[in-house]
Amino acid sequence: EDKVVQSPLSLVVHEGDTVTLNCSYEVTNFRSLLWYKQEKKAPTFLFMLTSSGIEKKSGRLSSILDKKELFSILNITATQTGDSAIYLCAVSQPDTGNQFYFGTGTSLTVIP
Amino acid sequence: DADVTQTPRNRITKTGKRIMLECSQTKGHDRMYWYRQDPGLGLRLIYYSFDVKDINKGEISDGYSVSRQAQAKFSLSLESAIPNQTALYFCATSDAGQPQHFGDGTRLSIL
């Protein structure tokens, strides 16, 4: 059965710390892996990764995909309280059947 | 204005009632989706539609139905609501192979 597993489930850190969030997947067909940030409302898109080994970066956030080992990591450096959120990982498949599979998310809390 | 708008934002109702959640979008995307989010279970797909004449069941479609009234509108119905359908419901849109854009969600409580 296809699945996406995120770890840890929750994490509490202090401002300034660096965190690494993990996402592993098992899907029959793979097109891309996506990271979203969810605060109080809608998940908002962070990154889409399609190729192994190519880091995507946006400010203090970065992410990389390993298609051989079937996982991705999301790094956040110099964390701030505004980074507190649930981070969701999703895997997309080609245009047949269910296109997106989501993990359960990692809840990150950044303490001042 | 939000690109993906869900109404209502919150709803409390009783077991057995019929409920409709509505979603409209201004992004011009062909693909629309309905998810529910429960604590510890992440986002689970209820139904999705790749265009106006296309409707597909997701992994948890039992107890739900949908209608794609137009490219921009996709509604979700609970014909006879039950308490375990209490959840946060999200509508999303996308182009093929592109990230999804989510509405702000509808918090539904069934007593």
Coordinates of N, CA, C and O in Angstrom, one line a residue, chain A residues 4-13 18-24 33-40 43-44 46 61 72-76 79 81-90 102-110, chain B residues 37-43:
Chain A
V4 N 3.2 7.6 2.9 CA 4.2 8.6 3.2 C 4.3 8.8 4.7 O 3.3 8.9 5.4
V5 N 5.5 8.7 5.2 CA 5.8 8.7 6.6 C 6.7 9.8 7.0 O 7.8 9.9 6.5
Q6 N 6.2 10.6 7.9 CA 7.0 11.8 8.4 C 7.5 11.5 9.8 O 6.8 11.0 10.6
S7 N 8.7 12.0 10.1 CA 9.3 12.0 11.4 C 10.1 13.2 11.7 O 10.7 13.8 10.8
P8 N 10.2 13.6 13.0 CA 9.4 13.1 14.1 C 7.9 13.6 14.0 O 7.7 14.5 13.1
L9 N 7.1 13.1 14.8 CA 5.7 13.6 14.8 C 5.6 15.0 15.3 O 4.8 15.8 14.9
S10 N 6.4 15.3 16.4 CA 6.4 16.6 16.9 C 7.8 17.0 17.4 O 8.6 16.1 17.7
L11 N 8.1 18.3 17.5 CA 9.4 18.7 17.8 C 9.3 20.1 18.5 O 8.6 20.9 18.0
V12 N 10.0 20.3 19.6 CA 10.1 21.5 20.3 C 11.5 22.0 20.4 O 12.4 21.2 20.8
V13 N 11.8 23.2 19.9 CA 13.2 23.7 19.8 C 13.2 25.1 20.3 O 12.1 25.8 20.5
T18 N 18.7 24.7 14.7 CA 18.5 24.2 13.4 C 17.7 22.9 13.5 O 18.0 22.0 14.4
V19 N 16.8 22.7 12.6 CA 16.0 21.4 12.7 C 16.0 20.7 11.3 O 16.1 21.4 10.3
T20 N 15.8 19.4 11.4 CA 15.7 18.6 10.2 C 14.5 17.8 10.3 O 14.3 17.0 11.3
L21 N 13.6 17.9 9.3 CA 12.4 17.1 9.3 C 12.5 16.1 8.2 O 13.1 16.4 7.1
N22 N 12.0 14.9 8.5 CA 12.2 13.8 7.5 C 10.9 13.3 6.9 O 9.8 13.3 7.5
C23 N 11.0 12.8 5.7 CA 9.8 12.3 5.0 C 10.3 11.1 4.1 O 11.1 11.3 3.3
S24 N 9.8 9.9 4.4 CA 10.1 8.8 3.6 C 8.8 8.3 2.9 O 7.7 8.6 3.4
L33 N 7.9 15.2 -5.0 CA 7.6 15.3 -3.5 C 7.5 16.8 -3.2 O 8.3 17.6 -3.7
L34 N 6.5 17.1 -2.4 CA 6.2 18.4 -2.1 C 6.2 18.6 -0.6 O 5.8 17.8 0.2
W35 N 6.6 19.8 -0.1 CA 6.6 20.2 1.3 C 5.6 21.4 1.4 O 5.7 22.3 0.6
Y36 N 4.8 21.4 2.4 CA 3.9 22.4 2.8 C 4.0 22.8 4.2 O 4.4 22.0 5.1
K37 N 3.7 24.1 4.5 CA 3.7 24.6 5.9 C 2.2 24.9 6.2 O 1.6 25.6 5.4
Q38 N 1.8 24.4 7.3 CA 0.4 24.7 7.8 C 0.4 25.4 9.1 O 0.8 24.8 10.1
E39 N 0.0 26.6 9.1 CA -0.2 27.3 10.4 C -1.6 27.1 10.8 O -2.1 26.0 10.9
K40 N -2.4 28.2 11.0 CA -3.7 28.0 11.6 C -4.7 27.6 10.5 O -5.8 27.1 10.7
P43 N -2.7 24.8 4.3 CA -1.3 24.5 4.0 C -0.8 25.4 2.8 O -1.6 25.7 1.9
T44 N 0.4 25.9 3.0 CA 1.0 26.8 1.9 C 2.2 26.1 1.4 O 3.0 25.5 2.1
L46 N 5.7 25.1 0.0 CA 7.1 25.5 0.2 C 8.0 25.0 -1.0 O 8.7 25.9 -1.6
L61 N 15.1 28.0 4.8 CA 14.6 26.7 4.5 C 15.2 26.1 3.3 O 15.5 26.8 2.3
S72 N 13.1 12.4 1.8 CA 13.4 13.8 1.6 C 13.6 14.4 3.0 O 13.0 13.9 4.0
I73 N 14.4 15.5 3.1 CA 14.6 16.2 4.4 C 14.3 17.7 4.1 O 14.5 18.2 3.0
L74 N 13.7 18.3 5.1 CA 13.5 19.7 5.1 C 14.3 20.3 6.3 O 14.1 19.9 7.4
N75 N 15.2 21.2 6.0 CA 16.0 21.8 7.0 C 15.6 23.3 7.2 O 15.2 24.0 6.3
I76 N 15.5 23.6 8.5 CA 15.3 25.0 8.8 C 16.4 25.5 9.7 O 16.6 24.9 10.8
T79 N 16.1 28.9 13.5 CA 14.6 28.9 13.7 C 14.1 30.2 14.4 O 14.8 30.7 15.3
T81 N 10.2 32.0 16.0 CA 8.9 31.6 16.5 C 7.9 31.5 15.3 O 6.9 30.7 15.4
G82 N 8.1 32.3 14.3 CA 7.2 32.2 13.2 C 7.3 30.9 12.3 O 6.5 30.7 11.4
D83 N 8.3 30.1 12.6 CA 8.4 28.8 12.0 C 7.5 27.8 12.6 O 7.4 26.7 12.1
S84 N 7.0 28.1 13.8 CA 6.1 27.1 14.4 C 4.9 26.8 13.5 O 4.1 27.7 13.1
A85 N 4.7 25.6 13.2 CA 3.6 25.1 12.3 C 3.7 23.6 12.2 O 4.5 23.0 12.8
I86 N 2.7 23.1 11.4 CA 2.8 21.7 11.0 C 3.4 21.7 9.6 O 3.0 22.5 8.7
Y87 N 4.4 20.8 9.4 CA 5.0 20.7 8.1 C 4.5 19.4 7.5 O 4.7 18.3 8.0
L88 N 3.9 19.5 6.3 CA 3.4 18.4 5.6 C 4.2 18.0 4.4 O 4.7 18.9 3.7
C89 N 4.4 16.7 4.2 CA 5.1 16.2 3.0 C 4.0 15.4 2.2 O 3.1 14.8 2.7
A90 N 4.1 15.6 0.9 CA 3.2 14.9 0.0 C 4.0 14.4 -1.2 O 4.9 15.0 -1.6
F102 N -0.5 12.3 1.3 CA 0.1 13.2 2.3 C 0.6 12.3 3.5 O -0.1 11.4 3.9
G103 N 1.6 12.8 4.1 CA 2.0 12.3 5.4 C 1.2 12.9 6.5 O 0.4 13.8 6.2
T104 N 1.4 12.5 7.7 CA 0.6 13.0 8.9 C 1.1 14.3 9.4 O 0.5 15.0 10.2
G105 N 2.3 14.7 8.9 CA 2.9 16.0 9.3 C 3.8 15.9 10.5 O 3.7 15.0 11.3
T106 N 4.7 16.9 10.6 CA 5.5 17.1 11.8 C 5.1 18.5 12.4 O 5.1 19.5 11.7
S107 N 4.8 18.4 13.7 CA 4.4 19.7 14.4 C 5.6 20.3 15.0 O 6.3 19.7 15.9
L108 N 6.0 21.4 14.6 CA 7.2 22.1 15.1 C 6.8 23.3 16.0 O 6.0 24.1 15.5
T109 N 7.3 23.4 17.1 CA 7.1 24.5 18.0 C 8.5 25.1 18.3 O 9.4 24.4 18.8
V110 N 8.6 26.4 18.1 CA 9.8 27.1 18.4 C 9.6 28.1 19.6 O 8.7 28.9 19.5
Chain B
Q37 N -9.1 16.6 7.3 CA -7.9 16.5 8.1 C -8.3 16.2 9.5 O -9.2 16.9 10.1
D38 N -7.8 15.1 10.1 CA -8.0 14.7 11.5 C -6.7 14.7 12.2 O -5.7 14.3 11.6
P39 N -6.7 15.0 13.5 CA -5.5 14.9 14.3 C -4.8 13.6 14.1 O -5.5 12.5 14.3
G40 N -3.5 13.6 13.8 CA -2.8 12.3 13.8 C -3.0 11.5 12.5 O -2.3 10.5 12.3
L41 N -3.9 12.0 11.6 CA -4.1 11.2 10.4 C -3.8 12.0 9.1 O -3.9 11.5 8.0
G42 N -3.4 13.2 9.3 CA -3.0 14.0 8.1 C -4.2 14.3 7.2 O -5.3 14.3 7.6
L43 N -3.9 14.6 6.0 CA -4.9 15.0 5.0 C -5.2 13.7 4.2 O -4.4 13.0 3.7

